[in-house]
CSV table of C-alpha atoms in Angstrom, one decimal:
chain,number,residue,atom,x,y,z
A,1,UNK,CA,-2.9,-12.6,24.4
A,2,UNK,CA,-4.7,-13.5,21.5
A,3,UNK,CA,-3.7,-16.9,20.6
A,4,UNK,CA,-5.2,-19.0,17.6
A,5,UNK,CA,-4.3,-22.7,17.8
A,6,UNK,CA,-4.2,-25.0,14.9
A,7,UNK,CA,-4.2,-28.2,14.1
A,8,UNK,CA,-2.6,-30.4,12.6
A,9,UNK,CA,0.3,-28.6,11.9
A,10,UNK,CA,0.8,-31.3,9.2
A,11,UNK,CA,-1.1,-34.2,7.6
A,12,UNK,CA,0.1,-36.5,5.2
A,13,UNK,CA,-3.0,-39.4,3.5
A,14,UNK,CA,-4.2,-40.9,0.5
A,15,UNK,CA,-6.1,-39.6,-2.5
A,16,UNK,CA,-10.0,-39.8,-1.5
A,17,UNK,CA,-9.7,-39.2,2.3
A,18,UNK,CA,-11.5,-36.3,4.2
A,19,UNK,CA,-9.4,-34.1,6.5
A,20,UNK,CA,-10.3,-32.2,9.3
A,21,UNK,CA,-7.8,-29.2,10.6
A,22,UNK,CA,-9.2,-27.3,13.5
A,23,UNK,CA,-9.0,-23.7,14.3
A,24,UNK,CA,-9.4,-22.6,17.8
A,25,UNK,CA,-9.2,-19.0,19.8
A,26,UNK,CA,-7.8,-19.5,23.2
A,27,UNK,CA,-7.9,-16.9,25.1
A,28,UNK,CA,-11.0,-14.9,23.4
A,29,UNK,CA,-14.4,-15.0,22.2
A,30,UNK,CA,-13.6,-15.2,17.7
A,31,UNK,CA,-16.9,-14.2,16.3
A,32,UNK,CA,-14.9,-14.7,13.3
A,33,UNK,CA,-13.1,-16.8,11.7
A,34,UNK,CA,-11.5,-17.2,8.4
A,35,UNK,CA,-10.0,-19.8,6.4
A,36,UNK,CA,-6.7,-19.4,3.7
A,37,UNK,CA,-4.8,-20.9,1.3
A,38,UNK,CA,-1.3,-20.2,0.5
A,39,UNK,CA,0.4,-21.6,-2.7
A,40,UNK,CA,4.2,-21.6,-2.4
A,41,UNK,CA,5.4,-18.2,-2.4
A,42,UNK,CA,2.4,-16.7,-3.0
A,43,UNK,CA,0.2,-14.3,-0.7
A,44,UNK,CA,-3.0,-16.0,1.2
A,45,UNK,CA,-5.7,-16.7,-0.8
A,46,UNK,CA,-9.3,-16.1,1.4
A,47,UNK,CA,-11.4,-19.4,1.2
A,48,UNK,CA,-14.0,-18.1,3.3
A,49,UNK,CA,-15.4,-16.2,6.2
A,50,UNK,CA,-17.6,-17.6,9.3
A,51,UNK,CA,-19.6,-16.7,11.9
A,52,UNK,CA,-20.4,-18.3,15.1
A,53,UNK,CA,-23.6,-20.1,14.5
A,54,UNK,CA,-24.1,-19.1,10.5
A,55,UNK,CA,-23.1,-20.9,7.8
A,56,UNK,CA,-19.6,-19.7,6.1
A,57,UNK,CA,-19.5,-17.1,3.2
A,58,UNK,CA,-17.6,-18.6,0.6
A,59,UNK,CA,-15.1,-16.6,-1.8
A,60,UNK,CA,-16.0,-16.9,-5.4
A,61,UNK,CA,-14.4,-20.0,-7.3
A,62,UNK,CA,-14.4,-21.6,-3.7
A,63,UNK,CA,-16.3,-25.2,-3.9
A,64,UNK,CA,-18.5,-25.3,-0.7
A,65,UNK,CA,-18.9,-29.2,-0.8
A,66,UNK,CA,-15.1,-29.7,-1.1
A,67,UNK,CA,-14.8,-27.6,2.2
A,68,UNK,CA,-17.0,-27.7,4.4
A,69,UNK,CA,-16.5,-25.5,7.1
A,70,UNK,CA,-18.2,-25.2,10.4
A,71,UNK,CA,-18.2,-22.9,13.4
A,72,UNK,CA,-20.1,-23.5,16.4
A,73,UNK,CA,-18.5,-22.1,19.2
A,74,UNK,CA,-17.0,-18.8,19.9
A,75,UNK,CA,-13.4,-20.4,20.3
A,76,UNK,CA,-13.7,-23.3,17.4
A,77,UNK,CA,-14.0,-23.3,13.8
A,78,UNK,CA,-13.3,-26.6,11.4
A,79,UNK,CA,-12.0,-26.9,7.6
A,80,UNK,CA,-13.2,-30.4,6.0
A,81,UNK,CA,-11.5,-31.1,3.0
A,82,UNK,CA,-13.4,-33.9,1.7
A,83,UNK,CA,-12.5,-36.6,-0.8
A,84,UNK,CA,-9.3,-35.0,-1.1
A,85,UNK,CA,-6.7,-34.9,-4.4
A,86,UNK,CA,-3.6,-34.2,-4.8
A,87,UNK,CA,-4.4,-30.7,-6.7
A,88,UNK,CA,-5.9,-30.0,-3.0
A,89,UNK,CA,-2.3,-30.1,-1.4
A,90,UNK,CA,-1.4,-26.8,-0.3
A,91,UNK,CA,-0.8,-24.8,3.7
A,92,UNK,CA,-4.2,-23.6,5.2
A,93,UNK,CA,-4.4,-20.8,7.8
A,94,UNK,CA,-7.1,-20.0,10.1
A,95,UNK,CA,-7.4,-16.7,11.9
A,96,UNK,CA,-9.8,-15.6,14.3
A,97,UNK,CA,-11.2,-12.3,15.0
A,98,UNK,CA,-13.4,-10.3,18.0
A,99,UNK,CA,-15.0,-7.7,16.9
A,100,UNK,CA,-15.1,-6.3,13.2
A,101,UNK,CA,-12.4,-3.5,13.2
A,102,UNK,CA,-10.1,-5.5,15.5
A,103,UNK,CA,-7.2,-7.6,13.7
A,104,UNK,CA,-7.0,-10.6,12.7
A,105,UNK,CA,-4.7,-13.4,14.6
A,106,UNK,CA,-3.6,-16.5,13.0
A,107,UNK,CA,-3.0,-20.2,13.2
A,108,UNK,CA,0.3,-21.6,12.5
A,109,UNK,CA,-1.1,-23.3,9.3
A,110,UNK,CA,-1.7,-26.8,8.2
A,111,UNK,CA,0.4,-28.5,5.3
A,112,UNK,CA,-1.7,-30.9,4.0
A,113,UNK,CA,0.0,-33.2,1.2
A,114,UNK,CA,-2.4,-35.5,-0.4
A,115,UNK,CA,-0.7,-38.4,-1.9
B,1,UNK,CA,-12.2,-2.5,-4.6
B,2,UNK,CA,-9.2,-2.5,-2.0
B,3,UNK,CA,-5.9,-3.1,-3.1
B,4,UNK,CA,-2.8,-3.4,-1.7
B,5,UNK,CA,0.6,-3.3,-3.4
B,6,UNK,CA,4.0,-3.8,-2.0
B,7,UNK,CA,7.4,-3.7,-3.3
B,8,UNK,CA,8.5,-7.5,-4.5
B,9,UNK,CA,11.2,-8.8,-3.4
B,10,UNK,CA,13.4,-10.9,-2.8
B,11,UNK,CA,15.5,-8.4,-0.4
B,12,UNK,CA,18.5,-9.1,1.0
B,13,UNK,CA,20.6,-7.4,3.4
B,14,UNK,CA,23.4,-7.5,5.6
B,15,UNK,CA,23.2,-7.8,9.4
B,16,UNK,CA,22.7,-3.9,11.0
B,17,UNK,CA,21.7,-2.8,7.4
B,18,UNK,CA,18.6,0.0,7.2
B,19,UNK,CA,15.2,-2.1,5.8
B,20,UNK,CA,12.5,-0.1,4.2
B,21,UNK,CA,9.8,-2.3,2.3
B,22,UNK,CA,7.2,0.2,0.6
B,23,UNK,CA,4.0,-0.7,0.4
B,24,UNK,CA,0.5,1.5,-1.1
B,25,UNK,CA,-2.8,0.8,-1.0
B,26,UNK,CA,-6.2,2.1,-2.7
B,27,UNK,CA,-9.5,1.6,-0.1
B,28,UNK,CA,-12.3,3.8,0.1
B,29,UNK,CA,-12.9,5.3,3.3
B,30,UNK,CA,-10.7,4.9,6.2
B,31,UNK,CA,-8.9,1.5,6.2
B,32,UNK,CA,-6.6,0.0,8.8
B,33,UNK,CA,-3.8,-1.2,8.0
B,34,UNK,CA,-0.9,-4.3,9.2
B,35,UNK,CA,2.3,-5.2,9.2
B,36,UNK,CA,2.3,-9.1,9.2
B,37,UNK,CA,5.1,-11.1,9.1
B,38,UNK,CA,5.7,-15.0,8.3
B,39,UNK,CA,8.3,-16.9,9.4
B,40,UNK,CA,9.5,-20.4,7.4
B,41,UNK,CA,6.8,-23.2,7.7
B,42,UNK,CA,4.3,-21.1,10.0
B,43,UNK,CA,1.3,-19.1,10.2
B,44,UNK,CA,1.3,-14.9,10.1
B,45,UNK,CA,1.8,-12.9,13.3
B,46,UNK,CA,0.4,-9.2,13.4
B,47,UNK,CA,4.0,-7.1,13.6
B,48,UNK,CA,2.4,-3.7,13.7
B,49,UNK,CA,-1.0,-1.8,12.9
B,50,UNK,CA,-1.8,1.9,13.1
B,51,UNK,CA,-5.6,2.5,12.5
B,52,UNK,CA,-5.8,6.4,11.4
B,53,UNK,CA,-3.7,9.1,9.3
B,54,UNK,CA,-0.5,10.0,10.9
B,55,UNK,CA,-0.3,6.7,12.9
B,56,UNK,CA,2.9,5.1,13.9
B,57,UNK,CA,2.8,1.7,14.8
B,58,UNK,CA,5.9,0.1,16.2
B,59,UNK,CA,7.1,-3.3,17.0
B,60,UNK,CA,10.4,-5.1,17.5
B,61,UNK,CA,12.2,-2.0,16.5
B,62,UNK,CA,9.7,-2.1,13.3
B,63,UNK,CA,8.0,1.1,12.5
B,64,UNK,CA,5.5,2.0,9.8
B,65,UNK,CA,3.6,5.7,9.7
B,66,UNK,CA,0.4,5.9,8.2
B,67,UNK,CA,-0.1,8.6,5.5
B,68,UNK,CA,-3.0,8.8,4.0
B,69,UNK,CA,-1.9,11.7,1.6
B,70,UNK,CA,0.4,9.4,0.1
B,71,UNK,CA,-1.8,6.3,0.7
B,72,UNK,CA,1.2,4.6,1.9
B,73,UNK,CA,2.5,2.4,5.0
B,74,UNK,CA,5.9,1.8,4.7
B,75,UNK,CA,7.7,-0.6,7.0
B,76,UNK,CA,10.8,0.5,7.9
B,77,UNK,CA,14.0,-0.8,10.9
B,78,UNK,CA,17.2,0.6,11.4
B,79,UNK,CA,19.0,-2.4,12.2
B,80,UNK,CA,18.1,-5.2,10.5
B,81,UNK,CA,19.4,-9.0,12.4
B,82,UNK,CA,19.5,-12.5,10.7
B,83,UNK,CA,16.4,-13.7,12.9
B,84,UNK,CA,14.1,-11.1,11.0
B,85,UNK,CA,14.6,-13.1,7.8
B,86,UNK,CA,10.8,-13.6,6.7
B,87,UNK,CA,8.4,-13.3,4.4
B,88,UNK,CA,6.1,-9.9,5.4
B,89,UNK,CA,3.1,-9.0,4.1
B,90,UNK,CA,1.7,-5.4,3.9
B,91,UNK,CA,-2.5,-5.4,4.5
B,92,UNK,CA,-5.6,-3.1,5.0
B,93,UNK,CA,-9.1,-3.9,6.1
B,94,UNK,CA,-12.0,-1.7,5.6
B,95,UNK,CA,-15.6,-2.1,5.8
B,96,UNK,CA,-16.1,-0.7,1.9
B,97,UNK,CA,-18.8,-2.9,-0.1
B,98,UNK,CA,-19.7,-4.6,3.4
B,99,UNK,CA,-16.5,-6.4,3.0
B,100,UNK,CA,-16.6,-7.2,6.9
B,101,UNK,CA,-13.6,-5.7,7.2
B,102,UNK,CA,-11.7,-9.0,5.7
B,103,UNK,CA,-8.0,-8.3,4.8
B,104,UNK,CA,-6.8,-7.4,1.9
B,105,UNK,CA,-3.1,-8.4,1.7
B,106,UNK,CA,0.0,-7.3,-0.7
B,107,UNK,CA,1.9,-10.2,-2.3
B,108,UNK,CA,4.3,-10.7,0.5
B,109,UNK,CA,8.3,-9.8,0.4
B,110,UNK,CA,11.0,-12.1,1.3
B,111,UNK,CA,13.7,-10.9,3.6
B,112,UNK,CA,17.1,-12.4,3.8
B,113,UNK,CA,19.4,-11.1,6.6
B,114,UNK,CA,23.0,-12.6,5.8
B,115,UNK,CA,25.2,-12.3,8.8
C-alpha cells in the first residue's frame, strides 16, 4: 500500500518551455502533498507544501510564479515549471501524505534537464 | 528549529559486514522519526519509523531504536549485501512552530556494499 506515482520520470526540452510533472496517490486519499528538489548529492530541498483545495505554502527563497503548483483532488497534485532555464535543471520528488502524523511516501522523481 | 544530523559518508563495506550509520536530532516535543533510503536515479522509500521513546522500528533486517535520552536513531544491520548500496537519509517530523509535521531530513549517507 501506499503508492505515489510520478510522472515523467524524465523530461528533456528547450530553454523557455513550461513543464508539468504530476504527482498522484494511488491507493489513498493525500491531503498532502509536497514538492522537492534534490541537487546532486545533496539532501531534498522542500519547495512547498499543499493541501487539497488550498493554495500551496511556499518555502522561503521559493519563486511561486516559476512553480506553480496545484492540487485539486485527494489523489493528484501538479508542479509547473514555467519558462524554464537551465539553472532550473535538477530531480523533483513529490510525496503524499494522509493524515498529519502519518509518513510521508514518495514519487520516484522527475529529472528534468533543460537544454 | 528541528534539526537533524547524520554521520557523512561515503561508507563502504564489504558484503556480511556490521552497518551502523548514527544519526541525532534536536526537535521540541515528541518528534517521529524515519529511516529513508534512496536508491540510484529514484525517489525515497520509508525503510523504518518508530514514533515514541524506546521504539524499534525494523525493516529488511534494518533496525533503528529510538532514544530520546540520547536524542538519537541510529540505523544499524548485521549483515550488510551489495543490493543495499544507497544513499539513506535520517529524518524527524514534529508539529513544533506549526510546521505541519513536514520532514526534516539529515544530509543523506552513501552506502557502497563491495562484494
Amino acid at each position: 500500500g501506499a503508492v505515489v506515482s510520478q510522472h515523467p520520470s524524465r523530461v528533456i526540452c528547450k530553454s523557455g518551455t513550461s513543464v508539468k510533472i504530476e504527482c498522484r496517490s494511488l491507493d489513498f486519499q493525500a491531503t498532502t502533498m509536497f514538492w522537492y528538489r534534490q541537487f546532486p548529492k545533496k539532501s531534498l530541498m522542500l519547495m512547498a507544501t499543499s493541501n487539497e483545495g488550498s493554495k500551496a505554502t511556499y518555502e522561503q527563497g521559493v519563486e511561486k510564479d516559476k512553480f506553480l503548483i496545484n492540487h485539486a483532488s485527494l489523489t493528484l497534485s501538479t508542479l509547473t515549471v514555467t519558462s524554464a532555464h537551465p539553472e532550473d535543471s535538477s530531480f523533483y520528488i513529490c510525496s503524499a501524505r494522509g493524515q498529519s502524523n502519518q509518513p510521508q511516501h514518495f514519487g520516484d522523481g522527475t529529472r528534468l534537464s533543460i537544454l | 528549529g528541528d534539526s537533524v544530523t547524520q554521520m557523512e559518508g561515503p561508507v563502504t563495506l564489504s558484503e556480511e559486514a556490521f552497518l551502523t550509520i548514527n544519526c541525532t536530532y534536536t526537535a521540541t516535543g515528541y518528534p517521529s522519526l524515519f529511516w529513508y533510503v534512496q536508491y540510484p536515479g529514484e525517489g525515497l522509500q520509508l525503510l523504518l519509523k518508530a514514533t515514541k521513546a524506546d521504539d524499534k522500528g525494523s525493516n529488511k533486517g534494518f533496525e533503528a531504536t529510538y532514544r530520546k535520552e540520547t536524542t538519537s536513531f541510529h540505523l544499524e544491520k548485521g549483515s550488510v549485501q551489495v543490493s543495499d548500496s544507497a544513499v539513506y537519509f535520517c529524518a524527524l517530523s514534529s508539529n513544533s512552530g506549526g510546521s505541519n509535521y513536514k520532514l526534516t531530513f539529515g544530509k543523506g549517507t552513501l552506502l557502497t556494499v563491495n562484494p
